[in-house]
Each structure stands twice: as structure tokens, then as C-alpha cells.
PDB file of N, CA and C in Angstrom:
ATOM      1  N   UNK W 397      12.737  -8.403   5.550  1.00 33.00           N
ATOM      2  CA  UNK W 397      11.694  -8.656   4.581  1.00 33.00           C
ATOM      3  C   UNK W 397      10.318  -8.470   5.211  1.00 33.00           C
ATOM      4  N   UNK W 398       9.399  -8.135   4.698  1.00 39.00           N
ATOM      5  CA  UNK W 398       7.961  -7.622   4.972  1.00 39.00           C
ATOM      6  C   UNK W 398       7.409  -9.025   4.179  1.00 39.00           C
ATOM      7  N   UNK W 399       6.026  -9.828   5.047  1.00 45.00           N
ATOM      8  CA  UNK W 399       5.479 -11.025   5.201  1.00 45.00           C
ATOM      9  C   UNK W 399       4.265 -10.133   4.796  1.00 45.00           C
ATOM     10  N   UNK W 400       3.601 -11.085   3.948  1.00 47.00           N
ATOM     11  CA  UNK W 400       2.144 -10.816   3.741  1.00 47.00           C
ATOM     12  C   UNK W 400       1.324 -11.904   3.607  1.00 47.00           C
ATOM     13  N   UNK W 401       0.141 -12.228   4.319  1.00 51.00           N
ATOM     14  CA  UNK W 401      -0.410 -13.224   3.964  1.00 51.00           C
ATOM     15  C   UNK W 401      -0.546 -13.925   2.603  1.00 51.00           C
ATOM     16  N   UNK W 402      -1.399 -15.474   2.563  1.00 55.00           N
ATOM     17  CA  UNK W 402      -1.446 -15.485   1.352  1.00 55.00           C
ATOM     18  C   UNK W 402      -2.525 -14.742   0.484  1.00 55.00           C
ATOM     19  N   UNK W 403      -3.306 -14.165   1.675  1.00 52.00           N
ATOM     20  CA  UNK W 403      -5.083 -13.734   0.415  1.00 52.00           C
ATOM     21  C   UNK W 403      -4.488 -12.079   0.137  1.00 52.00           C
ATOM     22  N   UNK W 404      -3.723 -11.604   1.043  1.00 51.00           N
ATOM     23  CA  UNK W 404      -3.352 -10.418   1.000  1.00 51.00           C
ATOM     24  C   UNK W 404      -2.263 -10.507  -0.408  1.00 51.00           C
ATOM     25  N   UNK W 405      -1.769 -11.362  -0.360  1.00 50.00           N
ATOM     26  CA  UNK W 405      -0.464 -11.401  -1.869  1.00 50.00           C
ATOM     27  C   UNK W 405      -1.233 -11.534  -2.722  1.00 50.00           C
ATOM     28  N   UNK W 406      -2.627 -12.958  -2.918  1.00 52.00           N
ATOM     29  CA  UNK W 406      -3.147 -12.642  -3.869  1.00 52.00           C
ATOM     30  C   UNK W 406      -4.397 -11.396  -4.242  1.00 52.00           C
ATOM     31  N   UNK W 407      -4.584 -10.902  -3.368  1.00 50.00           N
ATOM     32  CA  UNK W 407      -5.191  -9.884  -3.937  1.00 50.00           C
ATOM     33  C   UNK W 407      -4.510  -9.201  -4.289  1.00 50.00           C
ATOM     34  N   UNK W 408      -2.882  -8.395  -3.518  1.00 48.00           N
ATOM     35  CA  UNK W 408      -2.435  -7.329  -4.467  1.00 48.00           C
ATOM     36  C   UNK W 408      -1.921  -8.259  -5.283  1.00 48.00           C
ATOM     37  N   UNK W 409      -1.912  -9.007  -5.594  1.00 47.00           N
ATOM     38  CA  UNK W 409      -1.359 -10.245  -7.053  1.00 47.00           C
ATOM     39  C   UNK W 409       0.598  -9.821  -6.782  1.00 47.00           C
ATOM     40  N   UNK W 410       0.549  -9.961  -5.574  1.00 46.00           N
ATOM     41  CA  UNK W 410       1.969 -10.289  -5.769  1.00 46.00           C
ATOM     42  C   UNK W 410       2.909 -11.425  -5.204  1.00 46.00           C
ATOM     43  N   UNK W 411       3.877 -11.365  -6.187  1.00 46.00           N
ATOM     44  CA  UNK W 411       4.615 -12.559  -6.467  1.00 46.00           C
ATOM     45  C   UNK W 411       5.718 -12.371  -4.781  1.00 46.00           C
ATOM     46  N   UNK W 412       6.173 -13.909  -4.580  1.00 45.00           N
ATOM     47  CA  UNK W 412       6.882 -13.821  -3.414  1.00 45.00           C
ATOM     48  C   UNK W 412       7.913 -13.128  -3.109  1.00 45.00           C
ATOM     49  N   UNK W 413       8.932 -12.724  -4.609  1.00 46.00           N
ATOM     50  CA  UNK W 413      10.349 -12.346  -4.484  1.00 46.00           C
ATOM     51  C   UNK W 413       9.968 -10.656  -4.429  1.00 46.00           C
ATOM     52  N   UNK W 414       8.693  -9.987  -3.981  1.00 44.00           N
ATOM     53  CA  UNK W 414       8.367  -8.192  -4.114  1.00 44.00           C
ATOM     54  C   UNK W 414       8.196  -8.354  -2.656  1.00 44.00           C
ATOM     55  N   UNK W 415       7.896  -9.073  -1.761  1.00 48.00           N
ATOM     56  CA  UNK W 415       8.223  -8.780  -0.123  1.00 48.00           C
ATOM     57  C   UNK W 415       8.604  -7.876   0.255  1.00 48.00           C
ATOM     58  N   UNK W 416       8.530  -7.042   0.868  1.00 54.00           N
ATOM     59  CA  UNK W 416       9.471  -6.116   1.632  1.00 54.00           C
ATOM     60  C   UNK W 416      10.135  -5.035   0.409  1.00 54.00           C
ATOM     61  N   UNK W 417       9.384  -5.034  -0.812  1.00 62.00           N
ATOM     62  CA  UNK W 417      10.552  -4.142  -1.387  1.00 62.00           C
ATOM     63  C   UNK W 417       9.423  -3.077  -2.043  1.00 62.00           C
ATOM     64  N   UNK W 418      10.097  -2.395  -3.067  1.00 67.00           N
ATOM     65  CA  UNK W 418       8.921  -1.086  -3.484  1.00 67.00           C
ATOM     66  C   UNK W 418       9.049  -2.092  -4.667  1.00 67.00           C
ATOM     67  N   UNK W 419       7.479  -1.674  -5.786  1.00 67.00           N
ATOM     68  CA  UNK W 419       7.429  -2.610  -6.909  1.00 67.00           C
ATOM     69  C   UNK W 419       6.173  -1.318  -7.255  1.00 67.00           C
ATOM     70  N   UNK W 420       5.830  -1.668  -8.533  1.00 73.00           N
ATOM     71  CA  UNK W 420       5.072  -0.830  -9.283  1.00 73.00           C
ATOM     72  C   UNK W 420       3.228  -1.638  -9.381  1.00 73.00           C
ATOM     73  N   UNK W 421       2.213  -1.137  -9.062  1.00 74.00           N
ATOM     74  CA  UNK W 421       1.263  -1.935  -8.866  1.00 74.00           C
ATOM     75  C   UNK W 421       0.665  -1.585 -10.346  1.00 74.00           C
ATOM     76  N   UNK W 422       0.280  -2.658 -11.404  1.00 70.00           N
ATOM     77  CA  UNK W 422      -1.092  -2.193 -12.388  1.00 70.00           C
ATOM     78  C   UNK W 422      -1.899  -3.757 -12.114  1.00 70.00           C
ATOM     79  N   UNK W 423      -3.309  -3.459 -11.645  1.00 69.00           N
ATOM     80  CA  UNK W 423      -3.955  -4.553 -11.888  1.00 69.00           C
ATOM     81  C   UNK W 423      -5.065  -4.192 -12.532  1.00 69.00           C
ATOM     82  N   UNK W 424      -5.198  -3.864 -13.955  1.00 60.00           N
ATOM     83  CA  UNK W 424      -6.276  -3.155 -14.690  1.00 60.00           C
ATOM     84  C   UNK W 424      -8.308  -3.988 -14.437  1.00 60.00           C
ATOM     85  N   UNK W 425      -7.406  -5.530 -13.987  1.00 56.00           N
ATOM     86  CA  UNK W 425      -9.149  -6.059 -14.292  1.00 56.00           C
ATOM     87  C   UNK W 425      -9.865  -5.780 -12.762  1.00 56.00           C
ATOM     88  N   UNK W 426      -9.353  -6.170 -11.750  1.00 62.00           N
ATOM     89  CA  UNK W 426     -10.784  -5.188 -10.438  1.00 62.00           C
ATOM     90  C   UNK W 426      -9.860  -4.822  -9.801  1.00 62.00           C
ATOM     91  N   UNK W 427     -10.544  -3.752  -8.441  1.00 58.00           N
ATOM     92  CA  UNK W 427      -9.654  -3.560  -7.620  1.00 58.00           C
ATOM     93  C   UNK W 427      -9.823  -4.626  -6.806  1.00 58.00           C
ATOM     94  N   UNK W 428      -9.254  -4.307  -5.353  1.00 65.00           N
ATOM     95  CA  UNK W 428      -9.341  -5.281  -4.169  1.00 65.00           C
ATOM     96  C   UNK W 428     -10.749  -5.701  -3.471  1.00 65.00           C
ATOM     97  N   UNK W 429     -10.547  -6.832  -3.134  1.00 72.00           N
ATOM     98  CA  UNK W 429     -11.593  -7.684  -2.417  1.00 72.00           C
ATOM     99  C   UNK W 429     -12.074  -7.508  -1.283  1.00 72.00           C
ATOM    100  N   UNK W 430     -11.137  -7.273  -0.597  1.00 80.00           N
ATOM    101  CA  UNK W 430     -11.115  -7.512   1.233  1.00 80.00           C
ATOM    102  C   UNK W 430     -10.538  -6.092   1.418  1.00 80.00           C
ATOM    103  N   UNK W 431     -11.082  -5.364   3.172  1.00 86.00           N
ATOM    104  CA  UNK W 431     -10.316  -4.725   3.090  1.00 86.00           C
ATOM    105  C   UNK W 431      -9.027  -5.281   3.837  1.00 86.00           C
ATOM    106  N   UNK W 432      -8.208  -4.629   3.996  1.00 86.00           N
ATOM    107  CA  UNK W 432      -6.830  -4.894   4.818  1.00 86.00           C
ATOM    108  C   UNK W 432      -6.010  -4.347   5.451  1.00 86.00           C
ATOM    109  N   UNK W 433      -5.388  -4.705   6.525  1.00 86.00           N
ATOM    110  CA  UNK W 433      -4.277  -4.125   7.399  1.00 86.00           C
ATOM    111  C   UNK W 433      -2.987  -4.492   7.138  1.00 86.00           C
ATOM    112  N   UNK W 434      -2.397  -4.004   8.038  1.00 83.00           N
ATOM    113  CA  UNK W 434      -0.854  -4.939   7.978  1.00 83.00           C
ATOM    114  C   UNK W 434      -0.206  -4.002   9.132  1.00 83.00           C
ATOM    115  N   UNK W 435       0.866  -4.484   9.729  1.00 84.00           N
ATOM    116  CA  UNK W 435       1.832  -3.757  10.719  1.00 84.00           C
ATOM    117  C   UNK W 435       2.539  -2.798  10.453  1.00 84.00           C
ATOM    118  N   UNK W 436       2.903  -2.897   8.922  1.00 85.00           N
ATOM    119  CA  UNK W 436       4.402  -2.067   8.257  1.00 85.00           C
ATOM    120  C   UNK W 436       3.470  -0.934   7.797  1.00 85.00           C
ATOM    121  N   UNK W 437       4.323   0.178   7.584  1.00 87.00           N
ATOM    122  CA  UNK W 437       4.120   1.366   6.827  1.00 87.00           C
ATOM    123  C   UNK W 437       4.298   1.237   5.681  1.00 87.00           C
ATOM    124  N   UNK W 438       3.154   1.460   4.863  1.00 89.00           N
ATOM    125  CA  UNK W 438       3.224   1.520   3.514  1.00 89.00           C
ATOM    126  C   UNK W 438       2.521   2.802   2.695  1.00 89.00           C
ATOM    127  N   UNK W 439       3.440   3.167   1.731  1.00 90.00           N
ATOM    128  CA  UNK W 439       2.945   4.346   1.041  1.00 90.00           C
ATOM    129  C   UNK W 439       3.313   4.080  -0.580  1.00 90.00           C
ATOM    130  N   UNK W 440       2.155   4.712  -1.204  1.00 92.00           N
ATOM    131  CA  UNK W 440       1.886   4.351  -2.519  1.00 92.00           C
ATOM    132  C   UNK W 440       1.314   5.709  -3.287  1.00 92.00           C
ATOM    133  N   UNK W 441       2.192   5.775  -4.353  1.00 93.00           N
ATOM    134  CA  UNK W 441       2.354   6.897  -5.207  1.00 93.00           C
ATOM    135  C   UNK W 441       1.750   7.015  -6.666  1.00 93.00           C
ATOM    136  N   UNK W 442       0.725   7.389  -6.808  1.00 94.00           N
ATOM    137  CA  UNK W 442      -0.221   7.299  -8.221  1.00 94.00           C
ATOM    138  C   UNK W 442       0.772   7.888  -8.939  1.00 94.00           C
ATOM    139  N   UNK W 443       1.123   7.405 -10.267  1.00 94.00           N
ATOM    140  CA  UNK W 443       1.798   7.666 -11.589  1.00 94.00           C
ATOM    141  C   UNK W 443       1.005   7.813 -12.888  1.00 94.00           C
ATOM    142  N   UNK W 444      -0.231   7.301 -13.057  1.00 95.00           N
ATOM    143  CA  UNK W 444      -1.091   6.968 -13.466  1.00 95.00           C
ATOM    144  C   UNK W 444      -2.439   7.066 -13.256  1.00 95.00           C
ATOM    145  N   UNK W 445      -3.309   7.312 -14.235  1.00 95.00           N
ATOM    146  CA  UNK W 445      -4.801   7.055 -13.952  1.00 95.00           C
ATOM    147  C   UNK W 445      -5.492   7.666 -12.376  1.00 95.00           C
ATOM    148  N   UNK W 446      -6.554   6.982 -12.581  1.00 95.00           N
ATOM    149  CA  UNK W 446      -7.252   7.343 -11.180  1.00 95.00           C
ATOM    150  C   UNK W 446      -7.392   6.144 -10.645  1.00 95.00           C
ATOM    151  N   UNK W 447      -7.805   6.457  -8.775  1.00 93.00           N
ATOM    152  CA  UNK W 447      -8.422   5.217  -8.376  1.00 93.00           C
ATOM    153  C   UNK W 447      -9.244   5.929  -7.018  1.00 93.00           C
ATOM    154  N   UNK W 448      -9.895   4.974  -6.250  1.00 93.00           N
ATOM    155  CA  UNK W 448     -10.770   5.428  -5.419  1.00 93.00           C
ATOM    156  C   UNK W 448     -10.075   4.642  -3.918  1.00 93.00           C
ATOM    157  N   UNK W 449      -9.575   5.108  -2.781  1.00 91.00           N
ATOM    158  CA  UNK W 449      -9.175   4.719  -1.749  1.00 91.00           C
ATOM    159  C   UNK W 449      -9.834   4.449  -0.821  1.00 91.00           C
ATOM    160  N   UNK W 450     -10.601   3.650   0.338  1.00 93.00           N
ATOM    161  CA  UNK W 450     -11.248   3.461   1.305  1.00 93.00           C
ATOM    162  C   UNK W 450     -10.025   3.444   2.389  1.00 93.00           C
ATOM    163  N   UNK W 451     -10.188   4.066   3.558  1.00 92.00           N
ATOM    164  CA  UNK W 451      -9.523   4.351   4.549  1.00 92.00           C
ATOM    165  C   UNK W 451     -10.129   4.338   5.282  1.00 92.00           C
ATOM    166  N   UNK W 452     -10.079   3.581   6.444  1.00 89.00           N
ATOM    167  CA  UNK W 452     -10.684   2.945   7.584  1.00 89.00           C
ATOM    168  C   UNK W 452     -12.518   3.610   7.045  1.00 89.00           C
ATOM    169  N   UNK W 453     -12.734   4.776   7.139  1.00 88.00           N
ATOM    170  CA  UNK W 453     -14.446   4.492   6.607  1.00 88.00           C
ATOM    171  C   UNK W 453     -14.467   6.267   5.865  1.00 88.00           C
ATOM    172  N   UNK W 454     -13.399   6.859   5.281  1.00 94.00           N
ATOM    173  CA  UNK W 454     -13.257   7.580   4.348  1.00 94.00           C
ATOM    174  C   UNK W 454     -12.572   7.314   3.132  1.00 94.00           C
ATOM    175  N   UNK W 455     -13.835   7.879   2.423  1.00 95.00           N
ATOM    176  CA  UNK W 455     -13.024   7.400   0.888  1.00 95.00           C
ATOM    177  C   UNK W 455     -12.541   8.855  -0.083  1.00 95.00           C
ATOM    178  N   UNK W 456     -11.281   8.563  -0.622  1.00 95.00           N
ATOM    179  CA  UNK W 456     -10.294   9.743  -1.173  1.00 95.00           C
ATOM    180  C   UNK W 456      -9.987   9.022  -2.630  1.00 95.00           C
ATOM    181  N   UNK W 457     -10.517  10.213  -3.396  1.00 96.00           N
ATOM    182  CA  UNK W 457     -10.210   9.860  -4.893  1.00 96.00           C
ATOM    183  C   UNK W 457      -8.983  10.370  -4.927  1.00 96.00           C
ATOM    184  N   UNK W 458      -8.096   9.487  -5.956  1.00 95.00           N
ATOM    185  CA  UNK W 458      -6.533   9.536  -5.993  1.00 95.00           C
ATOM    186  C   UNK W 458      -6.195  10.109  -7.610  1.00 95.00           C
ATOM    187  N   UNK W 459      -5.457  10.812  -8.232  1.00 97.00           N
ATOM    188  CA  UNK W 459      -4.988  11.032  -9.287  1.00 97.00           C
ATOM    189  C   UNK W 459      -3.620  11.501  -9.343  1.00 97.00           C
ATOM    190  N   UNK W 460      -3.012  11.146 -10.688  1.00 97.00           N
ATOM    191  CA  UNK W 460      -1.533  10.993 -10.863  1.00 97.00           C
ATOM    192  C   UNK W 460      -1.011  12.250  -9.832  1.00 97.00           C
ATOM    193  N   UNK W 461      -0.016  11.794  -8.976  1.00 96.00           N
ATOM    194  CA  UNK W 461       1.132  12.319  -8.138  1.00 96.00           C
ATOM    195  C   UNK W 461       0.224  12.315  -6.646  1.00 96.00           C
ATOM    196  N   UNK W 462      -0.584  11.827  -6.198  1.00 95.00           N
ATOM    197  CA  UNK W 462      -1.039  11.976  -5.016  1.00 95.00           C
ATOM    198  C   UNK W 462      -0.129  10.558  -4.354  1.00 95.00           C
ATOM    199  N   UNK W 463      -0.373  11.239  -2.861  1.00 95.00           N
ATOM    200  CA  UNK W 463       0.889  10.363  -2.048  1.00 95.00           C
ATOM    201  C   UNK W 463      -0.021  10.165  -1.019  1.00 95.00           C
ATOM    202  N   UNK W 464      -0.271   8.578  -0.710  1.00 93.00           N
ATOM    203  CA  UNK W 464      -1.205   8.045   0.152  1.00 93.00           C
ATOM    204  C   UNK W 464       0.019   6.936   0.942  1.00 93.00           C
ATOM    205  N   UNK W 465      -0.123   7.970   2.387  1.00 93.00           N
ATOM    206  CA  UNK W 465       0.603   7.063   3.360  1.00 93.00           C
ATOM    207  C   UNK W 465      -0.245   6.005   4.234  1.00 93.00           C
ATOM    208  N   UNK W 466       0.013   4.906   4.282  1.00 92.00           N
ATOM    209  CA  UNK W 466      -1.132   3.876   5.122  1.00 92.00           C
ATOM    210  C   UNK W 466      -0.420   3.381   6.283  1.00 92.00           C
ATOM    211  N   UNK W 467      -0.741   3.788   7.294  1.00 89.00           N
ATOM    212  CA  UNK W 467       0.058   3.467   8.728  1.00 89.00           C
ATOM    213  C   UNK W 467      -0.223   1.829   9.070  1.00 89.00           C
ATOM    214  N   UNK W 468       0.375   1.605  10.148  1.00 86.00           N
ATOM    215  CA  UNK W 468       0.476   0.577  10.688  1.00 86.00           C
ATOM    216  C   UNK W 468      -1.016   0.502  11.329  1.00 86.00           C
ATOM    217  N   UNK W 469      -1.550  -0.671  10.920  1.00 86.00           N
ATOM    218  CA  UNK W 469      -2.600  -1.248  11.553  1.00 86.00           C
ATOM    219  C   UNK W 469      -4.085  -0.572  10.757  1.00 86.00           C
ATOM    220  N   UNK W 470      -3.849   0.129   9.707  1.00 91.00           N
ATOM    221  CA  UNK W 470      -4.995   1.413   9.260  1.00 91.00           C
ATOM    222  C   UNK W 470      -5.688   0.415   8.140  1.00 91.00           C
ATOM    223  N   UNK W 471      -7.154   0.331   8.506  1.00 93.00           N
ATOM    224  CA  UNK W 471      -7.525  -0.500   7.436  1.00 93.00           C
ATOM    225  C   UNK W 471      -7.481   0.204   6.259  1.00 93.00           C
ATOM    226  N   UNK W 472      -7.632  -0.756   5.167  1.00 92.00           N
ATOM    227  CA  UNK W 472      -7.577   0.188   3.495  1.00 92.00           C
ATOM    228  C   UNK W 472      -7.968  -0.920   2.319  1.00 92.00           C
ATOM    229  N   UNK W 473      -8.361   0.112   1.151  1.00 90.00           N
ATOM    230  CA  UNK W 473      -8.490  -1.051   0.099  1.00 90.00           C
ATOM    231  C   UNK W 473      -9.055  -0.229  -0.791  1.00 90.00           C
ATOM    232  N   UNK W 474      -8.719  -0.400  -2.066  1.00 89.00           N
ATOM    233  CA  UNK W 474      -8.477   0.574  -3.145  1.00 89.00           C
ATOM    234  C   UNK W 474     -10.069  -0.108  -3.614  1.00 89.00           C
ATOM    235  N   UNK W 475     -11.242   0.781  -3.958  1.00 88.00           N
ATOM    236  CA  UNK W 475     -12.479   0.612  -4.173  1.00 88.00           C
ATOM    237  C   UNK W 475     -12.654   1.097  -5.834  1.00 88.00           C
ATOM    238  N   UNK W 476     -11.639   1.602  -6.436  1.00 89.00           N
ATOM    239  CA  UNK W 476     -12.057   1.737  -7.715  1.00 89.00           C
ATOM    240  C   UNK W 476     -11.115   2.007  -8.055  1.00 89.00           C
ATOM    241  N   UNK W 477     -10.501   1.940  -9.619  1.00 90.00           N
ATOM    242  CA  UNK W 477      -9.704   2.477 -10.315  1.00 90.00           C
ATOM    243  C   UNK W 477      -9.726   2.220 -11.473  1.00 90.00           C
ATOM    244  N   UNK W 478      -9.178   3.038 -12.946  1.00 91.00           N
ATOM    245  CA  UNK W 478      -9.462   3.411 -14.109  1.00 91.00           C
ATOM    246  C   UNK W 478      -8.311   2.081 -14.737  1.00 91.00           C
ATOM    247  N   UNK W 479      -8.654   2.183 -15.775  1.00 90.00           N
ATOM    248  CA  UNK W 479      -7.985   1.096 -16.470  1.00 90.00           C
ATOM    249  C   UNK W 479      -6.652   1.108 -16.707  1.00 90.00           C
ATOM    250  N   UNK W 480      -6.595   2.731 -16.567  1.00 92.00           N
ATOM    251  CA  UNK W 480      -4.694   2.561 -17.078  1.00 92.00           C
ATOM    252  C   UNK W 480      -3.789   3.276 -15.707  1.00 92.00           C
ATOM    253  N   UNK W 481      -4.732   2.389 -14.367  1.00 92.00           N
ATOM    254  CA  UNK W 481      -4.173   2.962 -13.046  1.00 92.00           C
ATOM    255  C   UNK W 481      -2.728   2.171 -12.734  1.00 92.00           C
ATOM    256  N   UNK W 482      -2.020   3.145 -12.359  1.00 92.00           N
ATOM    257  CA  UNK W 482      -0.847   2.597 -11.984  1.00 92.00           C
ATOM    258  C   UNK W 482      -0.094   3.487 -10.639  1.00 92.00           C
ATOM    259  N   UNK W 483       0.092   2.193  -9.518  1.00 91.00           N
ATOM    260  CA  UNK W 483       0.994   3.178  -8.666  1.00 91.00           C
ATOM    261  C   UNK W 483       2.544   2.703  -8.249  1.00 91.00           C
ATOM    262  N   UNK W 484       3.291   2.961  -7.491  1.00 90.00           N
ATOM    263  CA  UNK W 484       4.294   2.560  -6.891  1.00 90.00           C
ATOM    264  C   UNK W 484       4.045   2.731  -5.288  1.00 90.00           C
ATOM    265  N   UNK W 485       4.399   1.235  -4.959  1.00 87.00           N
ATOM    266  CA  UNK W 485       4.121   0.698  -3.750  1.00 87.00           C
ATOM    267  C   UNK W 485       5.241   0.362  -2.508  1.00 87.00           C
ATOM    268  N   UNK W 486       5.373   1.111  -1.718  1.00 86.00           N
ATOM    269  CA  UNK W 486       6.744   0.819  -0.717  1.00 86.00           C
ATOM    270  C   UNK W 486       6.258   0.285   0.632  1.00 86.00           C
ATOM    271  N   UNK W 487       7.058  -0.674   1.149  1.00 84.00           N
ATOM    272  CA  UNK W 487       6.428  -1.032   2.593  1.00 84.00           C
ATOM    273  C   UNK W 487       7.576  -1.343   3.264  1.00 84.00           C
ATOM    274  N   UNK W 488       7.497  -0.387   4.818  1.00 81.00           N
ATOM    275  CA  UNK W 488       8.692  -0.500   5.370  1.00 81.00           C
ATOM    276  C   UNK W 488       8.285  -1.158   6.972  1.00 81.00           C
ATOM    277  N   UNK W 489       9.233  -2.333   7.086  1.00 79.00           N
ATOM    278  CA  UNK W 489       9.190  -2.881   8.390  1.00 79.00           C
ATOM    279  C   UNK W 489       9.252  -1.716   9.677  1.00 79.00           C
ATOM    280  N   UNK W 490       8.335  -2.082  10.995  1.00 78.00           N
ATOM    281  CA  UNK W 490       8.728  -1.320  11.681  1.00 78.00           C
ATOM    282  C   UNK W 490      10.117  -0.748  12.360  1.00 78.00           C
ATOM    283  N   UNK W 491      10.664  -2.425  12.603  1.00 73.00           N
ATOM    284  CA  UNK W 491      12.514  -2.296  12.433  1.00 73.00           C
ATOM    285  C   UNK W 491      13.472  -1.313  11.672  1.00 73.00           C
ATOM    286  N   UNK W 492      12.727  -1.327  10.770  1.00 69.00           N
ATOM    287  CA  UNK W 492      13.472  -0.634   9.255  1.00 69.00           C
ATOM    288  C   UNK W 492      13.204   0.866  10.056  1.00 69.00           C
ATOM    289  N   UNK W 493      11.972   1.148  10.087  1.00 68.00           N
ATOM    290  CA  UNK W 493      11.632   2.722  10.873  1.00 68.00           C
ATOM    291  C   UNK W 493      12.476   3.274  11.990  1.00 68.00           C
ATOM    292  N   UNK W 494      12.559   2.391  12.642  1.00 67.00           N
ATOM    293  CA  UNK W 494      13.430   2.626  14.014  1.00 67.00           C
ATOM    294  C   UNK W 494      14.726   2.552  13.672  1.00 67.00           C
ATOM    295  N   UNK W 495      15.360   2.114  13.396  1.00 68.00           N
ATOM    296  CA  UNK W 495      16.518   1.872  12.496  1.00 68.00           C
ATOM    297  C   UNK W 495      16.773   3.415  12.044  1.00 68.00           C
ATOM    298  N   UNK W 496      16.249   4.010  10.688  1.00 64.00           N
ATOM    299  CA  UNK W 496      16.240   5.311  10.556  1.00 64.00           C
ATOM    300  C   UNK W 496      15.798   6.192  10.796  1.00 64.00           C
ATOM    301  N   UNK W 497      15.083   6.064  11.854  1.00 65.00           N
ATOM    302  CA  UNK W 497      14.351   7.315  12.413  1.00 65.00           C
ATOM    303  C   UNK W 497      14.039   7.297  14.232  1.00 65.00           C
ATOM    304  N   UNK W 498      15.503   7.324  14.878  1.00 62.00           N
ATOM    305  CA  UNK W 498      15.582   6.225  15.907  1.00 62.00           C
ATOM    306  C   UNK W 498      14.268   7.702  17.050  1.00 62.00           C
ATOM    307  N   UNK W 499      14.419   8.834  16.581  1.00 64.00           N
ATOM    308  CA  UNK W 499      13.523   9.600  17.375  1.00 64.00           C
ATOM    309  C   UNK W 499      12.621   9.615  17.264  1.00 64.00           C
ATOM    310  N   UNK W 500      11.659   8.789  16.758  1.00 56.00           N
ATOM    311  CA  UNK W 500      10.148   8.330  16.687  1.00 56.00           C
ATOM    312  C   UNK W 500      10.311   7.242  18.339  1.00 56.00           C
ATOM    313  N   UNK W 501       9.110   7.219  18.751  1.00 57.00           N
ATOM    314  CA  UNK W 501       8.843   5.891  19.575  1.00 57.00           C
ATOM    315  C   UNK W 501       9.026   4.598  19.299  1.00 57.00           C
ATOM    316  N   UNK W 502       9.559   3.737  20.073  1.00 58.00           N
ATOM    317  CA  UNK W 502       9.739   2.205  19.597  1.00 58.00           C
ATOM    318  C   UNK W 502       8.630   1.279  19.416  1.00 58.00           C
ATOM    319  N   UNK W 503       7.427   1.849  19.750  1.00 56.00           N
ATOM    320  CA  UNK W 503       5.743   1.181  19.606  1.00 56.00           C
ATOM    321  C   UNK W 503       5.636   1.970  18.177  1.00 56.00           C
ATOM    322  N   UNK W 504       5.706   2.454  17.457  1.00 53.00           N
ATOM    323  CA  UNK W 504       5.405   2.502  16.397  1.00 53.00           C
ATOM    324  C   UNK W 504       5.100   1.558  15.076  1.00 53.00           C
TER     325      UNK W 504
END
């Protein structure tokens, strides 16, 4: 299971039992607050709408089917998005990585 703080859950407004799993993000009233890190690899797939990405200090406008991978440790935080934005959100433990992809490095 993938741990997220508590300001980090409530900003992406998620509930305890989406931990570690892929879940579908719409939060139509703001985007995020803070920016944020985390250890795990996470990648998130626009289905929907637009939104505006901050990445460590570049920002990338996103529209339906763009694929934004966020590495381990990479700050980020979604700076804008349209009302009927929607993405799908996956986050994989580093364990989980090594596990299936044992020819990557174990510092990953």
C-alpha cells in the first residue's frame, strides 16, 4: 500500500481505502494548494478537460490523453484546471517497481 500524508490526502481529497491503488481524480472546485512530493511513481492520465501542471519550476498545459509521469521525489501540483477536468491516477511503490522491473537499479 502507498501512505500519503494527511494534507497530501486532503488536498487530492482522497479517501483512505484509494492508497496505493489507481482511482479516477475530478475535483471541479480548485486545484491544489501546496506543492508536493512523494517517493512512489505516479502517473496520471487526462480523460477529460484541461488542466495546468507545475513541475518542479515548469509548467505544461495538459489535455485529454496526455500522460504525465511524476517520479520519485519530483515536486508537482496541478495549477489550473477546467471544470469538467478529469484524470486517472496510479501510484506505484518503489518495491512494486523492483519487483517488476528487477533491471532498473534498486535506489530507484
Amino acid at each position: 500500500m502507498v501512505s500519503f500524508s494527511a494534507a497530501i490526502k486532503e488536498d487530492l481529497g482522497l479517501a483512505a481505502e484509494r492508497d496505493g491503488r489507481v482511482w479516477e481524480y475530478h475535483k471541479p472546485a480548485e486545484p491544489f494548494s501546496t506543492i508536493h512530493r512523494h517517493y512512489e511513481l505516479e502517473v496520471n492520465l487526462v480523460i477529460q478537460g484541461t488542466a495546468a501542471y507545475l513541475l518542479e519550476d515548469r509548467c505544461y498545459e495538459l489535455k485529454p490523453n496526455s500522460l504525465v509521469w511524476l517520479f520519485p521525489e519530483q515536486n508537482h501540483i496541478l495549477v489550473d484546471q477546467s471544470a469538467a477536468y478529469r484524470m486517472w491516477i496510479a501510484v506505484f511503490r518503489p518495491e512494486i517497481i523492483v519487483e517488476f522491473a528487477p533491471v532498473l537499479p534498486a535506489g530507484l
